[in-house]
Tab-separated table of N, CA, C and O in Angstrom:
chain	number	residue	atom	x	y	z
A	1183	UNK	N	18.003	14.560	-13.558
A	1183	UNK	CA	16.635	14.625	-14.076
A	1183	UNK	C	15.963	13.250	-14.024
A	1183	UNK	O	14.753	13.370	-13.831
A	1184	UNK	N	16.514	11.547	-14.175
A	1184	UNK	CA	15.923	10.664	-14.345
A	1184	UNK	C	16.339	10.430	-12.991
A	1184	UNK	O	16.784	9.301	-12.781
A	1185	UNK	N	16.296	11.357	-11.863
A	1185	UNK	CA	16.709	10.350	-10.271
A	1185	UNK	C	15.157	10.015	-9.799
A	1185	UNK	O	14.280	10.876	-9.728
A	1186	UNK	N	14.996	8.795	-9.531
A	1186	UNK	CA	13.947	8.671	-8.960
A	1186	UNK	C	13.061	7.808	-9.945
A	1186	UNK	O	12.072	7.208	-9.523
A	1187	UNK	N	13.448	7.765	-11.278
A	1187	UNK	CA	12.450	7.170	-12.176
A	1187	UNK	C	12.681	5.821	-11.866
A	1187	UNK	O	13.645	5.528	-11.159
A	1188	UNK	N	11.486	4.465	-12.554
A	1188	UNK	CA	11.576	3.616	-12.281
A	1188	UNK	C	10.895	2.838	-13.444
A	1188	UNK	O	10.047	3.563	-13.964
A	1189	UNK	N	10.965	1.696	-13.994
A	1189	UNK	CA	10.452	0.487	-14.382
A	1189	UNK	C	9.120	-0.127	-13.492
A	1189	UNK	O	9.141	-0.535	-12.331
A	1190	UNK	N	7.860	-0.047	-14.509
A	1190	UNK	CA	7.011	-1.019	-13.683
A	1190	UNK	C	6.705	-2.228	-14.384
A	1190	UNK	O	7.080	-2.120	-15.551
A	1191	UNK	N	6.197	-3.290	-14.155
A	1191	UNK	CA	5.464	-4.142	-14.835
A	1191	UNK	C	4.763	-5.546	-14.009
A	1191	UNK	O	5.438	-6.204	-13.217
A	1192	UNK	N	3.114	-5.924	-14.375
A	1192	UNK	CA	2.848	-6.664	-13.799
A	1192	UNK	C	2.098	-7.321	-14.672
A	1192	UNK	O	1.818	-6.879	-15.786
A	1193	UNK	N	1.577	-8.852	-14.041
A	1193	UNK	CA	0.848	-9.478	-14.962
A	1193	UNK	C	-0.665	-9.834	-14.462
A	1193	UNK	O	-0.467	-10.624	-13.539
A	1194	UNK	N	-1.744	-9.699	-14.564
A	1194	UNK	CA	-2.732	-9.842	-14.044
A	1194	UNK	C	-3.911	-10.835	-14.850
A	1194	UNK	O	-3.931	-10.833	-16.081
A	1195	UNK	N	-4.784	-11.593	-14.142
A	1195	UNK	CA	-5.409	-13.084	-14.640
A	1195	UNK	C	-6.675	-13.110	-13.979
A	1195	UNK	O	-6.793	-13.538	-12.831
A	1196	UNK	N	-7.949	-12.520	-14.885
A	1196	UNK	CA	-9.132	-11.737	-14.058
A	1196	UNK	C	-9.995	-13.229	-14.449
A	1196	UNK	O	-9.959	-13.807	-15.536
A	1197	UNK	N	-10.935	-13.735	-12.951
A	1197	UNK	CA	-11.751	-14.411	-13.898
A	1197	UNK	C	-13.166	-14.087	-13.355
A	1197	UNK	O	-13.328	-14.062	-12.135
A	1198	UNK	N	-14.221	-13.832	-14.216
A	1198	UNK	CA	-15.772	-13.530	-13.637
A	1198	UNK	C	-16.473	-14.385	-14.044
A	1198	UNK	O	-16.621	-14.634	-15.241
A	1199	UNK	N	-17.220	-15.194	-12.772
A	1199	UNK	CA	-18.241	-16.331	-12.779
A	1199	UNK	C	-19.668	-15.246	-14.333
A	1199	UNK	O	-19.874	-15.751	-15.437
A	1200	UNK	N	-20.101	-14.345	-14.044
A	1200	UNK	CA	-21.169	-13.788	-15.076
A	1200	UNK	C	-20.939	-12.677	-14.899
A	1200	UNK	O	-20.868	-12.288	-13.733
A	1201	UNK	N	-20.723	-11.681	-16.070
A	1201	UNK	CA	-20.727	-10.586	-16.246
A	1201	UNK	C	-21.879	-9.779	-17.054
A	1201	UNK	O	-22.498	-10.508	-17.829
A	1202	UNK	N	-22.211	-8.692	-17.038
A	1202	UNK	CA	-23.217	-7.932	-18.256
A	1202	UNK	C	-22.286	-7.405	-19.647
A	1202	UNK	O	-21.247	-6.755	-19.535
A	1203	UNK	N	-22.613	-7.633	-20.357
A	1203	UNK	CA	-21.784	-7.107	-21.672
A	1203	UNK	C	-21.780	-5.406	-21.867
A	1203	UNK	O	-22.657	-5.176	-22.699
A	1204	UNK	N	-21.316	-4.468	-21.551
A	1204	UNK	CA	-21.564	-3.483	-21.725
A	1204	UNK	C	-22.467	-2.482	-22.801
A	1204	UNK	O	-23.109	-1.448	-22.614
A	1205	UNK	N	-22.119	-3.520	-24.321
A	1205	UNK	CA	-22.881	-3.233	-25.228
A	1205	UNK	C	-24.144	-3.458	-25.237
A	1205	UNK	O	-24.799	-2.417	-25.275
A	1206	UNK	N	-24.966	-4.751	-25.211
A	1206	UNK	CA	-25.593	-5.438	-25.082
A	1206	UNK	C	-26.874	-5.463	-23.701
A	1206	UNK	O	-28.084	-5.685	-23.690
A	1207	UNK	N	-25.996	-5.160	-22.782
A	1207	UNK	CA	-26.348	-5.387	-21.611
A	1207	UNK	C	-27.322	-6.888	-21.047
A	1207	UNK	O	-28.249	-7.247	-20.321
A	1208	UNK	N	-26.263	-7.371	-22.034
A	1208	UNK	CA	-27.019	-8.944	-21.371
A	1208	UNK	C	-26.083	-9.340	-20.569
A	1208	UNK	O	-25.049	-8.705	-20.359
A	1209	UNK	N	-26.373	-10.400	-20.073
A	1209	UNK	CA	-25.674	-11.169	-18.931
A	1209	UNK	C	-25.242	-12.424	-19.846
A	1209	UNK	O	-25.906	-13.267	-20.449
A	1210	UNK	N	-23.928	-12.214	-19.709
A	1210	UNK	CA	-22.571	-13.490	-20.556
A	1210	UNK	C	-22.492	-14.438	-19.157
A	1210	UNK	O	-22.813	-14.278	-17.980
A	1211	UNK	N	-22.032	-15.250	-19.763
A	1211	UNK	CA	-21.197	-16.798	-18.503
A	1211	UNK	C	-19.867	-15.957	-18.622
A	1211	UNK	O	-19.446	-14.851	-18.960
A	1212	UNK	N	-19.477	-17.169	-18.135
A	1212	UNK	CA	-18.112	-17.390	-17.099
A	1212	UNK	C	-17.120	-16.285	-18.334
A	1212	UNK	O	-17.446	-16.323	-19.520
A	1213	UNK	N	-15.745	-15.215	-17.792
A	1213	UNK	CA	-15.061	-14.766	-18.648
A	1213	UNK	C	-13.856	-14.641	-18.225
A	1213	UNK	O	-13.748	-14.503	-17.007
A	1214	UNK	N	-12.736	-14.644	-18.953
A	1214	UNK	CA	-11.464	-14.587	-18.112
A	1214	UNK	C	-10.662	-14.114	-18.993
A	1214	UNK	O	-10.716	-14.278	-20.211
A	1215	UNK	N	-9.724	-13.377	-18.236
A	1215	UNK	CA	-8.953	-12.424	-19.143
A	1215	UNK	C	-7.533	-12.129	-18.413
A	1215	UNK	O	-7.343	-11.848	-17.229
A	1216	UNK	N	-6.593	-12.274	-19.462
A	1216	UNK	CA	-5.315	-11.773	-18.869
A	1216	UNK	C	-4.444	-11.117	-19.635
A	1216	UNK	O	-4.108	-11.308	-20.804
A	1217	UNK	N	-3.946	-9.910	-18.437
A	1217	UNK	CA	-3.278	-9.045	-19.112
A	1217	UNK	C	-2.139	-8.407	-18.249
A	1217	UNK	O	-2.064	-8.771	-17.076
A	1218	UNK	N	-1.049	-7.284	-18.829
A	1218	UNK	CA	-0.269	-7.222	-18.213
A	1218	UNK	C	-0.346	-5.653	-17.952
A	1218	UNK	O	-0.835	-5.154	-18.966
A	1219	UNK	N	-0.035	-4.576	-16.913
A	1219	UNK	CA	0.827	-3.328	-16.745
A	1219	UNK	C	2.091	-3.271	-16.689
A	1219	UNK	O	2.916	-3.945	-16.072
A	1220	UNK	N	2.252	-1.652	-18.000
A	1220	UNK	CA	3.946	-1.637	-17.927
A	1220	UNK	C	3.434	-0.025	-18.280
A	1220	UNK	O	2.485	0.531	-18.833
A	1221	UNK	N	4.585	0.301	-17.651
A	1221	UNK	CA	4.817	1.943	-17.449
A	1221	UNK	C	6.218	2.381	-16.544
A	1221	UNK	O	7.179	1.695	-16.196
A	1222	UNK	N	5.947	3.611	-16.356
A	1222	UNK	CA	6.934	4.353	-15.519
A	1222	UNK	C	6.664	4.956	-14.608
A	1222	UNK	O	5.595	5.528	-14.822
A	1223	UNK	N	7.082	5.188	-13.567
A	1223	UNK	CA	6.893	5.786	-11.911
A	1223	UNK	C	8.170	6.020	-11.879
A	1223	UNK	O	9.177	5.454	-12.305
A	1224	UNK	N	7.751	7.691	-10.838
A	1224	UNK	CA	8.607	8.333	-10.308
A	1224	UNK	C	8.459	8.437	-8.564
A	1224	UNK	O	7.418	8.318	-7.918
A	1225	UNK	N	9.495	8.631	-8.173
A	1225	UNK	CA	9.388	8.535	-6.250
A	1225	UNK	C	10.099	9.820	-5.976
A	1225	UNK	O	11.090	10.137	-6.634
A	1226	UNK	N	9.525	10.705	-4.840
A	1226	UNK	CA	9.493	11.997	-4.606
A	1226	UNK	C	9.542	12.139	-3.369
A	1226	UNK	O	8.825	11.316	-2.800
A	1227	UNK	N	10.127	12.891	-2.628
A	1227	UNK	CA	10.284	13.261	-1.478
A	1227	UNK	C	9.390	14.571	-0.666
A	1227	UNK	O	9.858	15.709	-0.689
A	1228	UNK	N	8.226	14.308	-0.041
A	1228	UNK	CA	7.121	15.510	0.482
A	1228	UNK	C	7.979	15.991	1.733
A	1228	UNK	O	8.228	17.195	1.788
A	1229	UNK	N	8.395	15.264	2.618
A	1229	UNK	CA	9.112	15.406	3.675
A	1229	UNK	C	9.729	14.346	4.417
A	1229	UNK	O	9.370	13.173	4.315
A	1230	UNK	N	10.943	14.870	5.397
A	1230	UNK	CA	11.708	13.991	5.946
A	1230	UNK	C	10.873	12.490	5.851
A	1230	UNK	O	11.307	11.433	5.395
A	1231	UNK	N	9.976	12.677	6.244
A	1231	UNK	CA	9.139	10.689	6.843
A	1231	UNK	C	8.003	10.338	5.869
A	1231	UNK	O	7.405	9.289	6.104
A	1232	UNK	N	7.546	11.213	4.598
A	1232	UNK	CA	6.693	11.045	3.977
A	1232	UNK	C	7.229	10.777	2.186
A	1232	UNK	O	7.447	11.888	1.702
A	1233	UNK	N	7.358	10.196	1.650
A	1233	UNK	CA	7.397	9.550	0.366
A	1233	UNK	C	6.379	9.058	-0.736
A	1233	UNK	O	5.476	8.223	-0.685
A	1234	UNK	N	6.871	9.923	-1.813
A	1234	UNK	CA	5.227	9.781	-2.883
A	1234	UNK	C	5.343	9.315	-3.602
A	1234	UNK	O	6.512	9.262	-3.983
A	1235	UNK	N	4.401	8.636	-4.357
A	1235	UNK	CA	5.346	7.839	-5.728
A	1235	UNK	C	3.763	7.985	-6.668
A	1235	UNK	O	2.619	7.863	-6.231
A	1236	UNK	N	4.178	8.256	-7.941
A	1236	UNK	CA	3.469	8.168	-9.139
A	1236	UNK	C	3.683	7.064	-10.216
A	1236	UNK	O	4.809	6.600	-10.395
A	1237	UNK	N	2.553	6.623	-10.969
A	1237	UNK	CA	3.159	5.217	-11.602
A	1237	UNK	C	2.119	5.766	-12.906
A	1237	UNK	O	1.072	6.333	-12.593
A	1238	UNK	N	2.415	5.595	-14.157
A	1238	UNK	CA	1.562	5.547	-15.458
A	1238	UNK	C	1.495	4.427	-16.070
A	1238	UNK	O	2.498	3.934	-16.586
A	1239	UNK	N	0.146	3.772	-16.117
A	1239	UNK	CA	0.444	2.281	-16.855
A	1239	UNK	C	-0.042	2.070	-17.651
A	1239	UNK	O	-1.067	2.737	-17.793
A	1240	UNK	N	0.325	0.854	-18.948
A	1240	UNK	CA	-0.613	0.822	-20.306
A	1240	UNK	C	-0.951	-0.390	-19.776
A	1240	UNK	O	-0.265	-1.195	-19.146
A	1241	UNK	N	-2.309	-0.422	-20.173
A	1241	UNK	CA	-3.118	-2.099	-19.894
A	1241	UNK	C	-2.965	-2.521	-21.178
A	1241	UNK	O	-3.529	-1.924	-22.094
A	1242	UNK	N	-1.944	-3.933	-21.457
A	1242	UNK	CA	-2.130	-4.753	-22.441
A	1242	UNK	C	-2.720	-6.226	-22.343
A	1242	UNK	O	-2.284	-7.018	-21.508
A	1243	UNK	N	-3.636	-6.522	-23.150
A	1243	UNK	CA	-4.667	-7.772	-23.149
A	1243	UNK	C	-3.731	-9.014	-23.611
A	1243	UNK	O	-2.979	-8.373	-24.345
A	1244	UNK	N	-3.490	-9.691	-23.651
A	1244	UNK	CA	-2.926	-10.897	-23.951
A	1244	UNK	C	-3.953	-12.074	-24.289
A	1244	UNK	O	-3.812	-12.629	-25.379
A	1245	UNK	N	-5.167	-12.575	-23.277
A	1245	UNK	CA	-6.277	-12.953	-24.110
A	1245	UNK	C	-7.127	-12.481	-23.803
A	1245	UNK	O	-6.726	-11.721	-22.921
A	1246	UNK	N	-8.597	-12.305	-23.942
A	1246	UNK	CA	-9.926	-11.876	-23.654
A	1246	UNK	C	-9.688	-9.786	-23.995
A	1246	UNK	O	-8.817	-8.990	-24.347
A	1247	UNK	N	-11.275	-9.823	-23.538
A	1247	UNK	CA	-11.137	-8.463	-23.416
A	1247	UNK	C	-12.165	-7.915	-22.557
A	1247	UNK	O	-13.242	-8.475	-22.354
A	1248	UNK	N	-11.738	-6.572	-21.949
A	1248	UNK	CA	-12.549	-5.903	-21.321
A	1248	UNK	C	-12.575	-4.206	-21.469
A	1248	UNK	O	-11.901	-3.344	-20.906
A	1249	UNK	N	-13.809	-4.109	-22.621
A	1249	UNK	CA	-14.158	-3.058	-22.703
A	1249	UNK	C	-14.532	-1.941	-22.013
A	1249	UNK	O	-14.001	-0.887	-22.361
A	1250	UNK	N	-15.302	-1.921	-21.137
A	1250	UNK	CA	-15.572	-1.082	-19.975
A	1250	UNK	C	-13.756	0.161	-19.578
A	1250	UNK	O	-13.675	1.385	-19.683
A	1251	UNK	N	-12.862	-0.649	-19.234
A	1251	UNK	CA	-11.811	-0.707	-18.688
A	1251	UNK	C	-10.695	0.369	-19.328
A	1251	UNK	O	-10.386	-0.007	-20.459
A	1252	UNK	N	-9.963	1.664	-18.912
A	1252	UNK	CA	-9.030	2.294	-19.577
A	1252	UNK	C	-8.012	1.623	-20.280
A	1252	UNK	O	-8.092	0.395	-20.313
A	1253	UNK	N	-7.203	2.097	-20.768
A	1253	UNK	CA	-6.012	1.535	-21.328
A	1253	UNK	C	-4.739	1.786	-20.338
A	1253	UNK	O	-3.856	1.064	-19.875
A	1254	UNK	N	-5.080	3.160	-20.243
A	1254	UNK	CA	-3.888	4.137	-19.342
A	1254	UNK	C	-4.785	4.369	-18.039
A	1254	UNK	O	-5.993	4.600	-17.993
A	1255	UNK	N	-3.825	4.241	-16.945
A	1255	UNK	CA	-4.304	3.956	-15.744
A	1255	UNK	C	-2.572	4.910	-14.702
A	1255	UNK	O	-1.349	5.045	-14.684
A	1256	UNK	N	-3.512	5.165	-14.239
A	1256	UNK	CA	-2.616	6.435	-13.342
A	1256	UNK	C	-2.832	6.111	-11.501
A	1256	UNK	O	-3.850	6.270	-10.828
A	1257	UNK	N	-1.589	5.662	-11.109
A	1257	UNK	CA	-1.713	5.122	-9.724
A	1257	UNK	C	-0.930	6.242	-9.024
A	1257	UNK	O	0.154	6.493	-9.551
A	1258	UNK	N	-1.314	7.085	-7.761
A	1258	UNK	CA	-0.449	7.649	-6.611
A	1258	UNK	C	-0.631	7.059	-5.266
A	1258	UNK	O	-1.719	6.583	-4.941
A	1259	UNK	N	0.308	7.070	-4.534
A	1259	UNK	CA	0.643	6.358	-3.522
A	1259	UNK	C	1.609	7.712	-2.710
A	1259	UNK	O	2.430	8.522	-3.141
A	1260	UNK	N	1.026	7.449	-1.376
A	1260	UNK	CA	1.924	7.758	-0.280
A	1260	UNK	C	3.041	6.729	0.457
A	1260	UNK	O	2.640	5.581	0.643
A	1261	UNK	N	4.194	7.004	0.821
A	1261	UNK	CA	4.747	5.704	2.102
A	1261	UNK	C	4.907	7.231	3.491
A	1261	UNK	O	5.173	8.429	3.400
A	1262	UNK	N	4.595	6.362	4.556
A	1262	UNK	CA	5.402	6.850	5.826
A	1262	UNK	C	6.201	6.257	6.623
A	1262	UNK	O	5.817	5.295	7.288
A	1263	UNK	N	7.640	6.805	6.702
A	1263	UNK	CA	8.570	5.678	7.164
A	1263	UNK	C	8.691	6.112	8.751
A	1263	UNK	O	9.115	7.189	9.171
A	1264	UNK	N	8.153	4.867	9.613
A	1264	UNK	CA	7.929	4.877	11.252
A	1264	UNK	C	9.576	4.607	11.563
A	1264	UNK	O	9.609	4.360	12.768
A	1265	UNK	N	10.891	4.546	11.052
A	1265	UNK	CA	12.077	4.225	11.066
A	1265	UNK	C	12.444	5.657	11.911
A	1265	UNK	O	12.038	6.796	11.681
A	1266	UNK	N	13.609	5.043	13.260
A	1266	UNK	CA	14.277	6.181	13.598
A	1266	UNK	C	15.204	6.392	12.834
A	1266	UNK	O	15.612	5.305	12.426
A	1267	UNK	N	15.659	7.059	12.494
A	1267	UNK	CA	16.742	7.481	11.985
A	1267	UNK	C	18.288	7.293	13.321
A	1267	UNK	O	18.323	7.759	14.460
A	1268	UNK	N	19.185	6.603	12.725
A	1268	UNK	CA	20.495	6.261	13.644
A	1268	UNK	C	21.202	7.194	13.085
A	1268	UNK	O	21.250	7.541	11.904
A	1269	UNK	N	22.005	7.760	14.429
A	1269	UNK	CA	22.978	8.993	13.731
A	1269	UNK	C	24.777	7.839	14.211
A	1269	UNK	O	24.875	7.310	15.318
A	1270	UNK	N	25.670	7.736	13.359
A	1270	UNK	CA	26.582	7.320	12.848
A	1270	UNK	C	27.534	8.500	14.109
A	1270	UNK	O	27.562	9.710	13.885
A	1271	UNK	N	28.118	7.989	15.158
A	1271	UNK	CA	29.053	8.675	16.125
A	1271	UNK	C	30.386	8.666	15.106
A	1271	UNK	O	31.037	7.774	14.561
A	1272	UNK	N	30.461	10.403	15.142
A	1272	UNK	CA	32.173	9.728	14.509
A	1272	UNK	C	33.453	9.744	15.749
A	1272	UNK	O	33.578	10.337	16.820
A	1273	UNK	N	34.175	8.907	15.091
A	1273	UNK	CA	35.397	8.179	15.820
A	1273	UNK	C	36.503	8.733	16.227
A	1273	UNK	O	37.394	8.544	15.400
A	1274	UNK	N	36.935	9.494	17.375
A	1274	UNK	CA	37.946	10.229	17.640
A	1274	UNK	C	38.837	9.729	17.192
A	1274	UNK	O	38.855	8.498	17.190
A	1275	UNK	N	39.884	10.429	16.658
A	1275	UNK	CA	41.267	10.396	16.471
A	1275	UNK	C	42.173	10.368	17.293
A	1275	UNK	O	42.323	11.586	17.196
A	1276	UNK	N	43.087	10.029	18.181
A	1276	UNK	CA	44.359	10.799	19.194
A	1276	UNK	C	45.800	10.964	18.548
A	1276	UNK	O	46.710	11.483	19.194
């Protein structure tokens, strides 16, 4: 049941020369904000050469803030693997 699950986590360091305040809608100076994603993703098999992966993440602020912005953030992704596949000759015996 947990084949395929995974650990995510990243750290991210946003900076905007002027932004509009969402509330307000004025125009702020310079803002910068950093924060991290952590969640869980799973990787799935569609077919032989195609690979899917799902990721759920919580956005945590560390300094600043950005309101506009979810908390929970939901990423899917495809891979396609261009790899031949090598088939392994087995080894006669005599």
């Amino acid at each position: 049941m947990l084949k395929g699950f995974y650990a995510h986590g990243e750290f991210e360091s946003l900076y905007a020369k002027t932004f509009v305040d969402p509330q307000t809608n004025i125009e702020v100076g310079s803002h910068q904000t950093y924060s991290g994603y952590f969640g869980l993703g799973k990787r799935y098999d569609i077919s032989k050469k195609i690979r899917g992966s799902a990721i759920v993440l919580y956005r945590a602020e560390f300094e600043g803030d950005i309101p506009s912005m979810s908390k929970i953030n939901l990423r899917v992704g495809f891979d396609y693997n261009t790899k031949k596949r090598t088939r392994i000759k087995a080894s006669s015996q005599k």
